[in-house]
């Protein structure tokens, strides 16, 4: 006859092993639902994560700040990610050169860059490196400024120019 304590240990051990095996069964069920065979591997997402780039914020020829930018490039599904092998340094160099010659500065901020111009420049350079029509999307994941700098002063459109001064007459003249 087994002792009640030993039986309860066996039940507890069996239940814990069943709970540990549950995620493995759930994962295999997901593969079956997708229609994938066990020998086939799913194609990796054609997304290339670029290393962080440091781009300057230059206004009026003066360096105001630096912004660290993290980006991804999504290739079209039929394009292999190997097409971009050894091309990232060239892309990064071209983007940094553009950022110094014609900065990606926003008119309202010294802590963020103009994403639309930056994406267009990356797309243009990537098409030149790997061929046109292979990039589906360029995404700016994160922008982190080196310093938090106050925004530029807004041009005050409502301010009226000072009225012209009327010439002061000679106080000795009597009309």
XYZ file of N, CA and C in Angstrom:
525
model
N 0.836 -1.160 0.000
C 0.000 0.000 0.000
C 0.894 1.241 0.000
N 0.528 2.215 -0.877
C 1.336 3.427 -0.941
C 0.806 4.443 0.041
N 1.681 5.214 0.454
C 1.285 6.249 1.395
C 0.611 7.392 0.636
N -0.322 8.100 1.263
C -1.023 9.206 0.602
C -0.077 10.316 0.176
N 0.979 10.557 0.919
C 1.910 11.619 0.587
C 2.650 11.308 -0.713
N 3.047 10.059 -0.910
C 3.749 9.649 -2.117
C 2.829 9.753 -3.334
N 1.556 9.403 -3.191
C 0.587 9.492 -4.291
C 0.374 10.947 -4.691
N 0.268 11.809 -3.722
C 0.059 13.218 -4.051
C 1.282 13.801 -4.767
N 2.479 13.321 -4.422
C 3.687 13.776 -5.112
C 3.664 13.335 -6.570
N 3.239 12.092 -6.805
C 3.177 11.583 -8.177
C 2.173 12.379 -9.006
N 1.029 12.708 -8.426
C 0.004 13.479 -9.136
C 0.541 14.883 -9.443
N 1.201 15.478 -8.487
C 1.764 16.813 -8.680
C 2.845 16.795 -9.756
N 3.717 15.810 -9.775
C 4.770 15.698 -10.766
C 4.185 15.486 -12.164
N 3.176 14.643 -12.273
C 2.541 14.380 -13.569
C 1.851 15.644 -14.098
N 1.179 16.355 -13.229
C 0.484 17.572 -13.647
C 1.484 18.642 -14.092
N 2.606 18.792 -13.392
C 3.584 19.811 -13.771
C 4.254 19.465 -15.109
N 4.526 18.181 -15.345
C 5.104 17.784 -16.628
C 4.123 18.034 -17.768
N 2.848 17.813 -17.535
C 1.833 18.065 -18.567
C 1.762 19.560 -18.886
N 1.877 20.399 -17.858
C 1.855 21.843 -18.087
C 3.089 22.316 -18.850
N 4.242 21.710 -18.572
C 5.459 22.091 -19.281
C 5.407 21.682 -20.751
N 4.738 20.591 -21.066
C 4.666 20.111 -22.442
C 3.590 20.835 -23.251
N 2.685 21.548 -22.620
C 1.586 22.218 -23.320
C 2.070 23.225 -24.364
N 3.062 24.090 -24.098
C 3.505 25.018 -25.140
C 4.048 24.312 -26.383
N 4.695 23.173 -26.209
C 5.212 22.441 -27.369
C 4.066 21.922 -28.225
N 3.019 21.436 -27.581
C 1.863 20.952 -28.350
C 1.169 22.122 -29.046
N 1.081 23.264 -28.395
C 0.422 24.420 -28.992
C 1.205 24.918 -30.206
N 2.527 24.909 -30.144
C 3.354 25.357 -31.251
C 3.203 24.444 -32.461
N 3.148 23.143 -32.253
C 2.986 22.226 -33.378
C 1.593 22.354 -33.983
N 0.593 22.686 -33.177
C -0.758 22.870 -33.709
C -0.815 24.104 -34.601
N -0.060 25.155 -34.258
C -0.038 26.357 -35.087
C 0.564 26.051 -36.448
N 1.621 25.234 -36.495
C 2.238 24.886 -37.763
C 1.275 24.103 -38.644
N 0.505 23.215 -38.032
C -0.445 22.429 -38.810
C -1.547 23.311 -39.375
N -1.995 24.308 -38.612
C -3.049 25.205 -39.086
C -2.564 26.032 -40.265
N -1.295 26.430 -40.274
C -0.771 27.230 -41.363
C -0.593 26.404 -42.631
N -0.638 25.121 -42.507
C -0.486 24.272 -43.673
C 0.966 23.981 -43.984
N 1.854 24.342 -43.098
C 3.269 24.090 -43.321
C 3.621 22.659 -42.982
N 4.557 22.096 -43.736
C 5.017 20.738 -43.453
C 6.166 20.815 -42.464
N 6.417 19.696 -41.810
C 7.452 19.708 -40.781
C 8.829 19.975 -41.368
N 9.120 19.516 -42.565
C 10.429 19.685 -43.182
C 10.634 21.084 -43.735
N 9.564 21.836 -43.995
C 9.685 23.162 -44.582
C 9.904 24.220 -43.509
N 10.735 25.168 -43.835
C 10.907 26.310 -42.950
C 10.228 27.505 -43.595
N 9.668 28.363 -42.767
C 9.051 29.561 -43.288
C 10.143 30.519 -43.764
N 9.867 31.245 -44.836
C 10.833 32.203 -45.360
C 10.975 33.353 -44.357
N 12.203 33.798 -44.095
C 12.378 34.908 -43.157
C 11.811 36.193 -43.759
N 11.394 37.075 -42.868
C 10.896 38.363 -43.329
C 12.032 39.100 -44.034
N 11.742 39.686 -45.177
C 12.809 40.413 -45.874
C 13.011 41.805 -45.290
N 13.342 41.860 -44.004
C 13.547 43.137 -43.318
C 15.006 43.231 -42.890
N 15.604 44.360 -43.207
C 16.993 44.595 -42.842
C 17.014 45.704 -41.799
N 17.554 45.394 -40.632
C 17.674 46.395 -39.569
C 19.036 47.059 -39.703
N 19.019 48.340 -39.972
C 20.266 49.082 -40.102
C 20.808 49.438 -38.722
N 22.111 49.518 -38.629
C 22.709 49.961 -37.382
C 22.358 51.432 -37.173
N 22.416 51.850 -35.942
C 22.081 53.233 -35.614
C 23.049 54.189 -36.320
N 22.482 55.269 -36.872
C 23.286 56.296 -37.524
C 23.186 57.575 -36.705
N 24.255 58.345 -36.712
C 24.264 59.627 -36.021
C 24.250 60.705 -37.092
N 23.154 61.459 -37.155
C 23.007 62.494 -38.169
C 22.966 63.866 -37.503
N 23.584 64.849 -38.130
C 23.663 66.174 -37.508
C 22.423 67.025 -37.764
N 22.199 67.958 -36.856
C 21.205 69.012 -37.043
C 22.020 70.287 -37.214
N 22.063 70.775 -38.449
C 22.869 71.950 -38.779
C 21.940 73.054 -39.244
N 22.039 74.221 -38.611
C 21.208 75.367 -38.981
C 22.125 76.570 -39.173
N 22.031 77.187 -40.334
C 22.833 78.371 -40.619
C 24.323 78.108 -40.552
N 24.748 76.899 -40.929
C 26.162 76.554 -40.893
C 26.689 76.193 -39.522
N 25.817 76.194 -38.500
C 26.229 75.854 -37.135
C 25.655 74.501 -36.742
N 26.473 73.683 -36.102
C 26.024 72.404 -35.576
C 25.248 72.650 -34.301
N 23.961 72.273 -34.303
C 23.099 72.505 -33.147
C 23.001 71.253 -32.278
N 22.900 70.075 -32.927
C 22.640 68.838 -32.191
C 22.986 67.656 -33.083
N 22.965 66.462 -32.495
C 23.051 65.211 -33.227
C 21.814 64.390 -32.889
N 21.342 63.590 -33.857
C 20.205 62.700 -33.621
C 20.621 61.284 -34.022
N 20.432 60.339 -33.104
C 20.691 58.925 -33.379
C 19.433 58.340 -34.012
N 19.574 57.748 -35.183
C 18.424 57.262 -35.944
C 18.557 55.752 -36.157
N 17.478 55.029 -35.826
C 17.401 53.594 -36.102
C 16.361 53.388 -37.193
N 16.734 52.619 -38.228
C 15.840 52.426 -39.373
C 15.834 50.975 -39.805
N 14.759 50.611 -40.521
C 14.672 49.303 -41.151
C 14.328 49.488 -42.618
N 14.795 48.550 -43.425
C 14.468 48.524 -44.842
C 13.738 47.213 -45.101
N 12.519 47.300 -45.622
C 11.735 46.115 -45.955
C 11.851 45.886 -47.452
N 12.362 44.725 -47.797
C 12.489 44.366 -49.198
C 11.197 43.722 -49.684
N 11.003 43.686 -50.979
C 9.838 43.014 -51.540
C 9.996 41.510 -51.298
N 8.878 40.760 -51.185
C 8.948 39.344 -50.805
C 9.825 38.476 -51.705
N 9.886 38.778 -52.973
C 10.668 37.937 -53.886
C 12.161 38.240 -53.840
N 12.570 39.266 -53.108
C 13.966 39.672 -53.028
C 14.603 39.062 -51.785
N 15.757 38.456 -51.960
C 16.475 37.850 -50.842
C 17.236 38.919 -50.071
N 17.381 38.708 -48.773
C 18.116 39.681 -47.952
C 19.618 39.636 -48.247
N 20.084 38.597 -48.909
C 21.511 38.510 -49.228
C 21.927 39.556 -50.258
N 20.965 40.124 -50.965
C 21.276 41.153 -51.952
C 21.866 42.400 -51.279
N 21.626 42.560 -49.989
C 22.092 43.734 -49.249
C 23.382 43.447 -48.482
N 23.906 42.231 -48.584
C 25.143 41.896 -47.874
C 26.266 42.837 -48.285
N 27.020 43.320 -47.316
C 28.170 44.203 -47.515
C 27.813 45.548 -48.147
N 26.560 45.920 -48.169
C 26.159 47.195 -48.760
C 25.836 48.250 -47.690
N 25.626 47.822 -46.453
C 25.228 48.757 -45.408
C 26.263 49.854 -45.166
N 27.556 49.559 -45.124
C 28.520 50.651 -44.911
C 28.443 51.722 -46.008
N 28.224 51.299 -47.241
C 28.113 52.258 -48.340
C 26.868 53.133 -48.179
N 25.762 52.500 -47.766
C 24.518 53.239 -47.551
C 24.683 54.240 -46.415
N 25.256 53.806 -45.306
C 25.434 54.674 -44.153
C 26.333 55.857 -44.508
N 27.414 55.600 -45.254
C 28.324 56.665 -45.663
C 27.603 57.692 -46.534
N 26.807 57.228 -47.487
C 26.092 58.141 -48.385
C 25.076 58.991 -47.624
N 24.377 58.385 -46.670
C 23.365 59.133 -45.904
C 24.032 60.167 -45.000
N 25.137 59.813 -44.359
C 25.832 60.768 -43.488
C 26.394 61.927 -44.317
N 26.905 61.639 -45.507
C 27.406 62.704 -46.383
C 26.275 63.656 -46.780
N 25.110 63.098 -47.124
C 23.965 63.941 -47.479
C 23.524 64.785 -46.286
N 23.539 64.179 -45.099
C 23.099 64.898 -43.896
C 24.015 66.074 -43.584
N 25.277 65.987 -43.962
C 26.193 67.101 -43.717
C 26.097 68.160 -44.814
N 25.829 67.744 -46.043
C 25.749 68.728 -47.121
C 24.393 69.431 -47.159
N 23.327 68.683 -46.978
C 21.979 69.277 -46.946
C 21.225 68.591 -45.800
N 21.293 69.144 -44.597
C 20.760 68.482 -43.397
C 19.264 68.183 -43.487
N 18.871 67.122 -42.802
C 17.470 66.701 -42.724
C 16.785 67.411 -41.550
N 16.885 68.719 -41.494
C 16.399 69.506 -40.365
C 14.917 69.809 -40.531
N 14.185 69.657 -39.436
C 12.779 70.078 -39.411
C 12.736 71.542 -39.008
N 11.804 72.302 -39.581
C 11.760 73.724 -39.233
C 11.264 73.996 -37.816
N 10.656 72.999 -37.178
C 10.080 73.216 -35.855
C 10.807 72.488 -34.737
N 11.923 71.825 -35.034
C 12.568 71.030 -33.990
C 14.065 70.894 -34.243
N 14.826 70.931 -33.141
C 16.247 70.644 -33.196
C 16.555 69.271 -32.602
N 15.531 68.495 -32.257
C 15.738 67.183 -31.644
C 15.183 66.043 -32.499
N 14.660 66.346 -33.673
C 14.133 65.324 -34.580
C 14.445 65.735 -36.007
N 14.507 64.745 -36.881
C 14.819 64.991 -38.281
C 13.564 64.905 -39.137
N 13.656 65.421 -40.345
C 12.569 65.365 -41.314
C 12.515 63.943 -41.875
N 11.565 63.149 -41.365
C 11.487 61.733 -41.733
C 11.217 61.521 -43.215
N 10.370 62.327 -43.806
C 10.025 62.134 -45.216
C 11.260 62.303 -46.109
N 12.050 63.341 -45.865
C 13.269 63.548 -46.653
C 14.300 62.472 -46.379
N 14.404 62.033 -45.125
C 15.358 60.993 -44.766
C 14.997 59.673 -45.435
N 13.714 59.300 -45.381
C 13.269 58.062 -46.031
C 13.507 58.112 -47.537
N 13.208 59.257 -48.146
C 13.411 59.397 -49.590
C 14.891 59.250 -49.949
N 15.772 59.816 -49.138
C 17.209 59.712 -49.397
C 17.683 58.271 -49.243
N 17.209 57.578 -48.208
C 17.606 56.179 -48.007
C 17.094 55.310 -49.158
N 15.858 55.537 -49.575
C 15.293 54.777 -50.695
C 16.085 55.028 -51.975
N 16.433 56.282 -52.245
C 17.198 56.636 -53.437
C 18.568 55.950 -53.421
N 19.250 56.002 -52.271
C 20.575 55.386 -52.172
C 20.504 53.862 -52.239
N 19.482 53.278 -51.618
C 19.332 51.822 -51.640
C 19.052 51.344 -53.057
N 18.209 52.055 -53.779
C 17.944 51.682 -55.163
C 19.217 51.747 -56.002
N 20.075 52.690 -55.708
C 21.343 52.777 -56.413
C 22.291 51.644 -56.064
N 22.223 51.149 -54.828
C 23.132 50.084 -54.392
C 22.692 48.687 -54.822
N 21.404 48.386 -54.678
C 20.950 47.009 -54.948
C 20.058 46.898 -56.171
N 19.707 48.012 -56.770
C 18.870 47.988 -57.966
C 17.486 48.530 -57.666
N 16.887 49.177 -58.647
C 15.569 49.779 -58.432
C 14.465 48.736 -58.305
N 13.448 49.082 -57.524
C 12.271 48.228 -57.393
C 12.400 47.066 -56.432
N 13.456 46.998 -55.658
C 13.622 45.878 -54.725
C 13.214 46.236 -53.297
N 13.093 47.528 -53.010
C 12.738 47.977 -51.663
C 11.253 48.309 -51.622
N 10.554 47.727 -50.645
C 9.125 47.993 -50.490
C 8.879 49.167 -49.546
N 9.692 49.274 -48.485
C 9.405 50.263 -47.457
C 10.665 50.611 -46.682
N 10.801 51.889 -46.349
C 11.850 52.352 -45.448
C 11.143 52.914 -44.223
N 11.533 52.438 -43.039
C 10.869 52.851 -41.807
C 11.880 53.441 -40.834
N 11.550 54.607 -40.293
C 12.358 55.194 -39.222
C 11.770 54.670 -37.914
N 12.530 53.823 -37.250
C 12.043 53.170 -36.040
C 12.122 54.105 -34.838
N 13.257 54.808 -34.708
C 13.456 55.614 -33.502
C 14.423 56.746 -33.795
N 14.148 57.901 -33.213
C 15.054 59.039 -33.266
C 15.343 59.478 -31.840
N 16.617 59.495 -31.474
C 17.006 59.889 -30.127
C 18.004 61.039 -30.216
N 17.659 62.210 -29.698
C 18.607 63.328 -29.761
C 19.725 63.173 -28.742
N 20.886 63.702 -29.085
C 22.003 63.669 -28.139
C 21.727 64.627 -26.993
N 21.260 65.818 -27.323
C 20.913 66.829 -26.327
C 19.492 67.294 -26.590
N 18.820 67.670 -25.557
C 17.491 68.244 -25.734
C 17.661 69.750 -25.842
N 17.487 70.249 -27.049
C 17.696 71.651 -27.362
C 16.331 72.299 -27.554
N 16.201 73.518 -27.082
C 14.938 74.240 -27.242
C 14.620 74.386 -28.725
N 13.334 74.344 -29.075
C 12.966 74.472 -30.484
C 13.300 75.867 -31.013
N 13.421 75.968 -32.331
C 13.735 77.278 -32.889
C 12.595 78.256 -32.669
N 12.906 79.529 -32.609
C 11.824 80.507 -32.422
C 10.897 80.496 -33.628
N 9.605 80.602 -33.333
C 8.615 80.602 -34.404
C 8.544 81.995 -35.015
N 8.478 82.032 -36.330
C 8.289 83.357 -36.928
C 6.874 83.826 -36.617
N 6.763 85.015 -36.035
C 5.471 85.508 -35.596
C 4.766 86.186 -36.765
N 3.817 85.472 -37.359
C 3.104 85.990 -38.531
C 2.102 87.070 -38.134
N 1.654 87.045 -36.895
C 0.637 88.005 -36.461
C 1.230 89.353 -36.080
N 2.531 89.383 -35.893
C 3.162 90.639 -35.476
C 3.060 91.642 -36.621
N 2.610 92.807 -36.287
C 2.475 93.872 -37.283
C 3.727 94.727 -37.227
N 4.144 95.228 -38.380
C 5.309 96.113 -38.335
C 4.929 97.409 -37.615
N 5.895 98.017 -37.047
C 5.654 99.266 -36.314
C 5.153 100.323 -37.286
N 4.155 101.097 -36.886
C 3.654 102.130 -37.793
C 4.740 103.169 -38.039
N 4.754 103.726 -39.232
C 5.793 104.715 -39.509
C 5.595 105.944 -38.617
N 6.690 106.486 -38.190
C 6.631 107.645 -37.310
C 6.300 108.884 -38.148
N 5.441 109.661 -37.608
C 5.112 110.918 -38.277
C 6.215 111.912 -37.962
N 6.596 112.640 -38.958
C 7.663 113.608 -38.680
C 7.161 114.659 -37.694
N 8.007 114.900 -36.758
C 7.634 115.905 -35.761
C 7.824 117.289 -36.368
N 6.837 118.112 -36.187
C 6.929 119.475 -36.716
C 7.764 120.368 -35.821
N 8.026 121.539 -36.307
C 8.772 122.502 -35.541
C 7.829 123.091 -34.493
N 8.145 122.957 -33.211
C 7.250 123.473 -32.190
C 7.153 125.006 -32.186
N 8.070 125.676 -32.830
C 8.033 127.135 -32.851
C 7.078 127.677 -33.906
N 6.627 126.842 -34.821
C 5.702 127.287 -35.865
C 4.292 127.336 -35.325
N 3.611 128.394 -35.668
C 2.227 128.517 -35.248
C 1.380 128.358 -36.510
N 0.393 127.534 -36.481
C -0.417 127.392 -37.695
C -1.316 128.549 -37.951
